mmCIF file of C-alpha atoms in Angstrom:
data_model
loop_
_atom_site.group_PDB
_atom_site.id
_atom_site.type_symbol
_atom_site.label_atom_id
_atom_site.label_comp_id
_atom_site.label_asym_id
_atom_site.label_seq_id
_atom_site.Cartn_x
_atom_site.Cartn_y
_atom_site.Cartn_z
ATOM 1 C CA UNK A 1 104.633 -16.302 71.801
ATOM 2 C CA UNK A 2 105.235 -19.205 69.110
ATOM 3 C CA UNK A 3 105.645 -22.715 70.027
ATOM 4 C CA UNK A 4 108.732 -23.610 68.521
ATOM 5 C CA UNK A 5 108.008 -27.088 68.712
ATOM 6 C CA UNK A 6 104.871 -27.259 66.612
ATOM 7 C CA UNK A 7 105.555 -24.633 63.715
ATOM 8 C CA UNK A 8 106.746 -27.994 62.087
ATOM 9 C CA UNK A 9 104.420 -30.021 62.967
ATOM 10 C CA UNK A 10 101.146 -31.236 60.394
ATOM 11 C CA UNK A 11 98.052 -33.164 61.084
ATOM 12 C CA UNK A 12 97.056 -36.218 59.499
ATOM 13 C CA UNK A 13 94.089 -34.253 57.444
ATOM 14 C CA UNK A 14 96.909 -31.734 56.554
ATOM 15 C CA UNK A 15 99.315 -34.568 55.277
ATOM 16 C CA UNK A 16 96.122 -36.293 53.545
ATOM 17 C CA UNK A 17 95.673 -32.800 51.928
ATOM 18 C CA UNK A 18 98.840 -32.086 50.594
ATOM 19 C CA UNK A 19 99.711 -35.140 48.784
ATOM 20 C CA UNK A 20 96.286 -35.777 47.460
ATOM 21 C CA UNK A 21 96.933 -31.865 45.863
ATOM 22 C CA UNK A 22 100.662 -33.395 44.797
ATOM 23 C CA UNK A 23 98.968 -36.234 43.157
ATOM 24 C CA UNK A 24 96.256 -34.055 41.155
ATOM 25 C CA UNK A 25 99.980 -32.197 39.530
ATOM 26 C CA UNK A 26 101.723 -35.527 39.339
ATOM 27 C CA UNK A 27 98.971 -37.379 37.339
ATOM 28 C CA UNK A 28 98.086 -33.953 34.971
ATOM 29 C CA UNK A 29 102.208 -34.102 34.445
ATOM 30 C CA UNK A 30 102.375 -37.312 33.441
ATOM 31 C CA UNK A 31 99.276 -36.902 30.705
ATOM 32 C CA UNK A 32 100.686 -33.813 29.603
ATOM 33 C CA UNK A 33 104.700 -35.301 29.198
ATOM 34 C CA UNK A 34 103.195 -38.455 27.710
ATOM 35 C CA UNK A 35 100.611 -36.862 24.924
ATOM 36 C CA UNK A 36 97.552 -38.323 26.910
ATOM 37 C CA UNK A 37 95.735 -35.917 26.051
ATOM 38 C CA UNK A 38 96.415 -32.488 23.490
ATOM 39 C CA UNK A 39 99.438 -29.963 24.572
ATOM 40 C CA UNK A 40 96.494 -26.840 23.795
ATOM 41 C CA UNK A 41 94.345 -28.440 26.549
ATOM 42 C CA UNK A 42 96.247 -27.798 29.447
ATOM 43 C CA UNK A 43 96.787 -24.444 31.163
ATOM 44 C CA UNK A 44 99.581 -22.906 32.869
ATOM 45 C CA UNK A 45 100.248 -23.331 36.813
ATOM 46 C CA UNK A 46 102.424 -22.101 39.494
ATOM 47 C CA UNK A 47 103.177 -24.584 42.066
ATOM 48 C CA UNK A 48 106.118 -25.672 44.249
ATOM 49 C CA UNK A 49 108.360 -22.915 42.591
ATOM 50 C CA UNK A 50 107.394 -24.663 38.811
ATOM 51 C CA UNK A 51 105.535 -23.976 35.826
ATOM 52 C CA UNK A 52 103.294 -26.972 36.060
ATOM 53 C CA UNK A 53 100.483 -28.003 33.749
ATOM 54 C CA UNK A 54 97.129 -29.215 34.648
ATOM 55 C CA UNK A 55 94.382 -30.057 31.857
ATOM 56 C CA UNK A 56 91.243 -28.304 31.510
ATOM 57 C CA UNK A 57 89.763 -30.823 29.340
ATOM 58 C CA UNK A 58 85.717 -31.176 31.012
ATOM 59 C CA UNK A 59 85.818 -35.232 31.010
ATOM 60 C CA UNK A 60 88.777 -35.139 32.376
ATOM 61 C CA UNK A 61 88.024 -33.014 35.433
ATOM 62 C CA UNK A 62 85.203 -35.113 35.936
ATOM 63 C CA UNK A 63 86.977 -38.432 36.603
ATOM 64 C CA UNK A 64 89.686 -37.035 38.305
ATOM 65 C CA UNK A 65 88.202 -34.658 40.985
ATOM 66 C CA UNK A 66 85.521 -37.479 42.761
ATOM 67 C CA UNK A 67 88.426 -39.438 42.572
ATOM 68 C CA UNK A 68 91.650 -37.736 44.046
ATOM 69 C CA UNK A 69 88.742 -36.507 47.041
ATOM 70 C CA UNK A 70 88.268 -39.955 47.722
ATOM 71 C CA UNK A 71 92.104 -40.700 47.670
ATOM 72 C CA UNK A 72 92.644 -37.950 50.350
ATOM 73 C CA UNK A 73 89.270 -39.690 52.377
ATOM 74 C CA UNK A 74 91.314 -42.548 52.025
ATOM 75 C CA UNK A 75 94.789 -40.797 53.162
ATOM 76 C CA UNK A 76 93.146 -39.199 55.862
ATOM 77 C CA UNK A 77 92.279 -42.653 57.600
ATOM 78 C CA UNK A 78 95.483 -44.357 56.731
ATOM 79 C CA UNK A 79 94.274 -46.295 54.298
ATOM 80 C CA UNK A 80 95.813 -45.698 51.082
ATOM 81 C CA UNK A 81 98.509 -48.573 49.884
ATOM 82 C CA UNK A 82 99.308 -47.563 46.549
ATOM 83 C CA UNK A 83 98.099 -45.212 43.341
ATOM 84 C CA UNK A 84 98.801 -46.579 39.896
ATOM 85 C CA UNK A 85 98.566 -44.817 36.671
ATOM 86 C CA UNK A 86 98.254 -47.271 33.642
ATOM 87 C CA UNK A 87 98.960 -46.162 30.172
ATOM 88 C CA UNK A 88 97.465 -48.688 27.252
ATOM 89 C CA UNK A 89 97.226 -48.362 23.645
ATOM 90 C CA UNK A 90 93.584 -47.715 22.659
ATOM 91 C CA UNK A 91 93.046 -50.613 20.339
ATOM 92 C CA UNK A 92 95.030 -53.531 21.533
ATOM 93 C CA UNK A 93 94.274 -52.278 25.578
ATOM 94 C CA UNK A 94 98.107 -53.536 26.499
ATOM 95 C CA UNK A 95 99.687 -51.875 29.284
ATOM 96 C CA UNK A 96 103.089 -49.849 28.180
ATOM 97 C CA UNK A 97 103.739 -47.773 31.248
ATOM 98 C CA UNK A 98 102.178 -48.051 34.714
ATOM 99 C CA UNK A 99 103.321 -45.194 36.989
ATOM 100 C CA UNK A 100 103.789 -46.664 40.735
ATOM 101 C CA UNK A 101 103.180 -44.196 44.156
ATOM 102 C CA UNK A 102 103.465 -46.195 46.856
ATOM 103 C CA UNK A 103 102.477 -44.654 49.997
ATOM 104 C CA UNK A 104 103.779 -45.673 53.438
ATOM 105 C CA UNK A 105 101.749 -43.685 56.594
ATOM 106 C CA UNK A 106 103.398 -43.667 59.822
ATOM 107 C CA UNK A 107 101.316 -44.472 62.961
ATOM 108 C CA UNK A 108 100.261 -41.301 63.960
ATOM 109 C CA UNK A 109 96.748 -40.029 65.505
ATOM 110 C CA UNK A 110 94.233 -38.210 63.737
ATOM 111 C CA UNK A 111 95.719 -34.406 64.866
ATOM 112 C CA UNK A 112 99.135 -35.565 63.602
ATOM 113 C CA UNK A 113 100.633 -35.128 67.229
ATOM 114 C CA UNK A 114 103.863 -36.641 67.735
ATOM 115 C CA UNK A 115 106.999 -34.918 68.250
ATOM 116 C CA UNK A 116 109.182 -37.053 65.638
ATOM 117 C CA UNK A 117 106.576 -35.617 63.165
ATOM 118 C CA UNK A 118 107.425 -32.362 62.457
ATOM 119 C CA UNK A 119 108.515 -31.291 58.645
ATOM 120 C CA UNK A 120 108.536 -27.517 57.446
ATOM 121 C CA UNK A 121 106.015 -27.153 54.583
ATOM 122 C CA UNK A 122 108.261 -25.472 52.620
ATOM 123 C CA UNK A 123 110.979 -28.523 52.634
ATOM 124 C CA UNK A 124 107.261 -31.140 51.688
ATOM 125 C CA UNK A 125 107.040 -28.755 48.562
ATOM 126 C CA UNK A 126 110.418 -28.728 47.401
ATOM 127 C CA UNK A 127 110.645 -32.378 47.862
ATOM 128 C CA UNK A 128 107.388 -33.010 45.489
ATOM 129 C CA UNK A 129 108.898 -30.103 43.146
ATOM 130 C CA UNK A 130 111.992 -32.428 43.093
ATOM 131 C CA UNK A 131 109.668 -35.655 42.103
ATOM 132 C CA UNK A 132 107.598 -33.733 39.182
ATOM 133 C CA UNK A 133 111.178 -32.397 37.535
ATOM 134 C CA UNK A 134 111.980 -36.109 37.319
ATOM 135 C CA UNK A 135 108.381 -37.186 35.875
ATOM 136 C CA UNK A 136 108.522 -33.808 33.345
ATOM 137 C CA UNK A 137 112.376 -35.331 32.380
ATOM 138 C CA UNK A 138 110.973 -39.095 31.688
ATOM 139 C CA UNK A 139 110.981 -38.049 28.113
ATOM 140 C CA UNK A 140 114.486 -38.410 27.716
ATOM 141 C CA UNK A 141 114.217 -42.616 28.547
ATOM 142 C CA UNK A 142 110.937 -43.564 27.881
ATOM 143 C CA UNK A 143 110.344 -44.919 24.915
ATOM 144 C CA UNK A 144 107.958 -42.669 22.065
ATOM 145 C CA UNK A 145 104.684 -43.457 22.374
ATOM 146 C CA UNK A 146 103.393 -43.976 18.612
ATOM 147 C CA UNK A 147 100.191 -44.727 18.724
ATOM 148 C CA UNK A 148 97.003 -43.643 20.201
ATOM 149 C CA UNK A 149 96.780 -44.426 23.998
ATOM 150 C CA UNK A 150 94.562 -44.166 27.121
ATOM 151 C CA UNK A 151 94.816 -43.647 30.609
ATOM 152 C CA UNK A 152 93.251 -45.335 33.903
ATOM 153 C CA UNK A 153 94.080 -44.785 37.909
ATOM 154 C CA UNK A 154 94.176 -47.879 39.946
ATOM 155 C CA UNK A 155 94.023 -47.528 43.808
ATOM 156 C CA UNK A 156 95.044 -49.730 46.358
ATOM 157 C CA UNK A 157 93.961 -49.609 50.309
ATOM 158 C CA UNK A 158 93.835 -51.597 53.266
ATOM 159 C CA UNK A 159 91.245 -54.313 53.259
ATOM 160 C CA UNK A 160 88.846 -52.528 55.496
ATOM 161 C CA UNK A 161 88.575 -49.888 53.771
ATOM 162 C CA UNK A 162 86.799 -51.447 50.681
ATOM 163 C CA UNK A 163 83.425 -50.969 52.318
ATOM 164 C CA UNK A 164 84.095 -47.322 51.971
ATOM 165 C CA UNK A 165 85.124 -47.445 48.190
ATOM 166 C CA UNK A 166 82.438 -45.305 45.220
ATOM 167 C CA UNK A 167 79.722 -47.528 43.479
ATOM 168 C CA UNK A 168 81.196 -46.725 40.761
ATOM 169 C CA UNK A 169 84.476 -48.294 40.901
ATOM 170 C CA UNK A 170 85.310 -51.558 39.730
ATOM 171 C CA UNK A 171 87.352 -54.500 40.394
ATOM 172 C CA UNK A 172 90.993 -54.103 38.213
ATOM 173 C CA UNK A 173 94.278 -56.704 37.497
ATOM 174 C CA UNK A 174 97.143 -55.163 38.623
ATOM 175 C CA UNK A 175 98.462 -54.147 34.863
ATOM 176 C CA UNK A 176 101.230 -55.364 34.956
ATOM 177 C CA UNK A 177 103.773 -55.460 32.324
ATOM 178 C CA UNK A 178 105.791 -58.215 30.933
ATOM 179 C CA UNK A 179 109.817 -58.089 31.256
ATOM 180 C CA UNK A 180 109.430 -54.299 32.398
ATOM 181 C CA UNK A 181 111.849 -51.976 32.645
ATOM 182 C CA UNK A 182 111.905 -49.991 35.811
ATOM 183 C CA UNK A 183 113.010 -46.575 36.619
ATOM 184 C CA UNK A 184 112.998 -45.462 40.559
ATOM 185 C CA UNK A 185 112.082 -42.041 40.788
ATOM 186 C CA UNK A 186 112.816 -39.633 43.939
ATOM 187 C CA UNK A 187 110.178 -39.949 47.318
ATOM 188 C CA UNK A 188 109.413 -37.202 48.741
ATOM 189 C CA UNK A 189 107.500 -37.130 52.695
ATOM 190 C CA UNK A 190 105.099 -35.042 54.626
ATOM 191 C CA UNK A 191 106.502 -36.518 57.449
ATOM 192 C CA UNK A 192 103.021 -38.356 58.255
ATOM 193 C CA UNK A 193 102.748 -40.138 54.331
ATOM 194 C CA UNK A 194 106.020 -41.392 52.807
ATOM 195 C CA UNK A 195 105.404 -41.772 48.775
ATOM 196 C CA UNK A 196 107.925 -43.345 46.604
ATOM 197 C CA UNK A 197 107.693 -42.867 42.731
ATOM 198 C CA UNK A 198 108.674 -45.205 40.418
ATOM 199 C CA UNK A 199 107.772 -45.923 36.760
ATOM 200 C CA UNK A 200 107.666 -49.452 34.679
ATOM 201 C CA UNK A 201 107.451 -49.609 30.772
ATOM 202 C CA UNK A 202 107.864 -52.101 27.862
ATOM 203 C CA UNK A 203 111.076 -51.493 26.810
ATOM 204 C CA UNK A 204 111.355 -49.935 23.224
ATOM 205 C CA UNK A 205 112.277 -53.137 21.017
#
């Protein structure tokens, strides 16, 4: 017999999982939708109901797969603050868009167990498939990007967790960008992780 009172109900791992997984589509979006990277480099996805595109481009794949595992390590022990996305041009390194996920975890224990907690999967998914319509349809406001232009992924945790954080990462400003416009974007929650989306960019002058 099912217990009606946990078919709803997610762990913190789960949670951790899920928008670590939403993050992987959301940043891949954004690269495609901007022209990060080349349109012919991405492949075709299903996920949350869409047609979503995710890049196959080697380099790529590299940085972002030690990366997003150690953003759901970080998830997974309520750590995780905030994940940035920073858009620059290539020669002058100025920062024209910065893409803002803040992420606020309830105070939950490690299985997740606490009735108040409980969120079918299905409604997490279309909520996420509601924020990535809204990042694909940023083309209609942002302004063109003309020239060349990079990408980089700031994260921000909880103090003690920065014993935890790769060799390999360094020390970053916050990018910030002066007299930005801003443009809220939906949230979307497992429940366990709240994560509002919102996006900042030098207005087109």
């Amino acid at each position: 017999m099912t217990d009606t009172k946990t078919r709803g109900s997610i762990s913190l791992k789960g949670s951790a999982t899920l928008v670590q997984e939403f993050f992987n589509f959301g940043i891949n979006s954004i690269l495609y939708q901007r022209g990060i990277y080349p349109a012919d480099s991405f492949r075709r996805e299903k996920k949350y109901g869409l047609t979503l595109l995710v890049s196959t481009n080697p380099k790529l794949e590299e940085f972002l797969n030690p990366l997003l595992k150690q953003v759901e390590s970080f998830l997974a022990r309520k750590a995780l603050k905030k994940l940035v996305v920073v858009i620059q041009e290539v020669k002058t390194k100025e920062v024209i868009e910065r893409w803002e996920f803040k992420i606020e975890t309830e105070d939950v224990n490690e299985e997740g167990e606490n009735s108040t907690r409980q969120k079918d999967e299905k409604k997490i998914r279309q909520e996420m498939a509601d924020v990535i319509r809204q990042i694909t349809a940023s083309v209609t406001f942002l302004p063109l990007l003309e020239t060349a232009c990079l990408f980089d992924v700031l994260i921000y945790t909880k103090r003690d967790a920065t014993a935890d954080t790769p060799a390999d990462w360094t020390d970053s400003g916050a990018c910030l960008i002066k007299d930005a416009e801003q443009v809220q974007l939906r949230s979307f929650s497992t429940a366990i992780h709240n994560v509002h989306t919102a996006v900042q960019y030098k207005p087109d002058l």
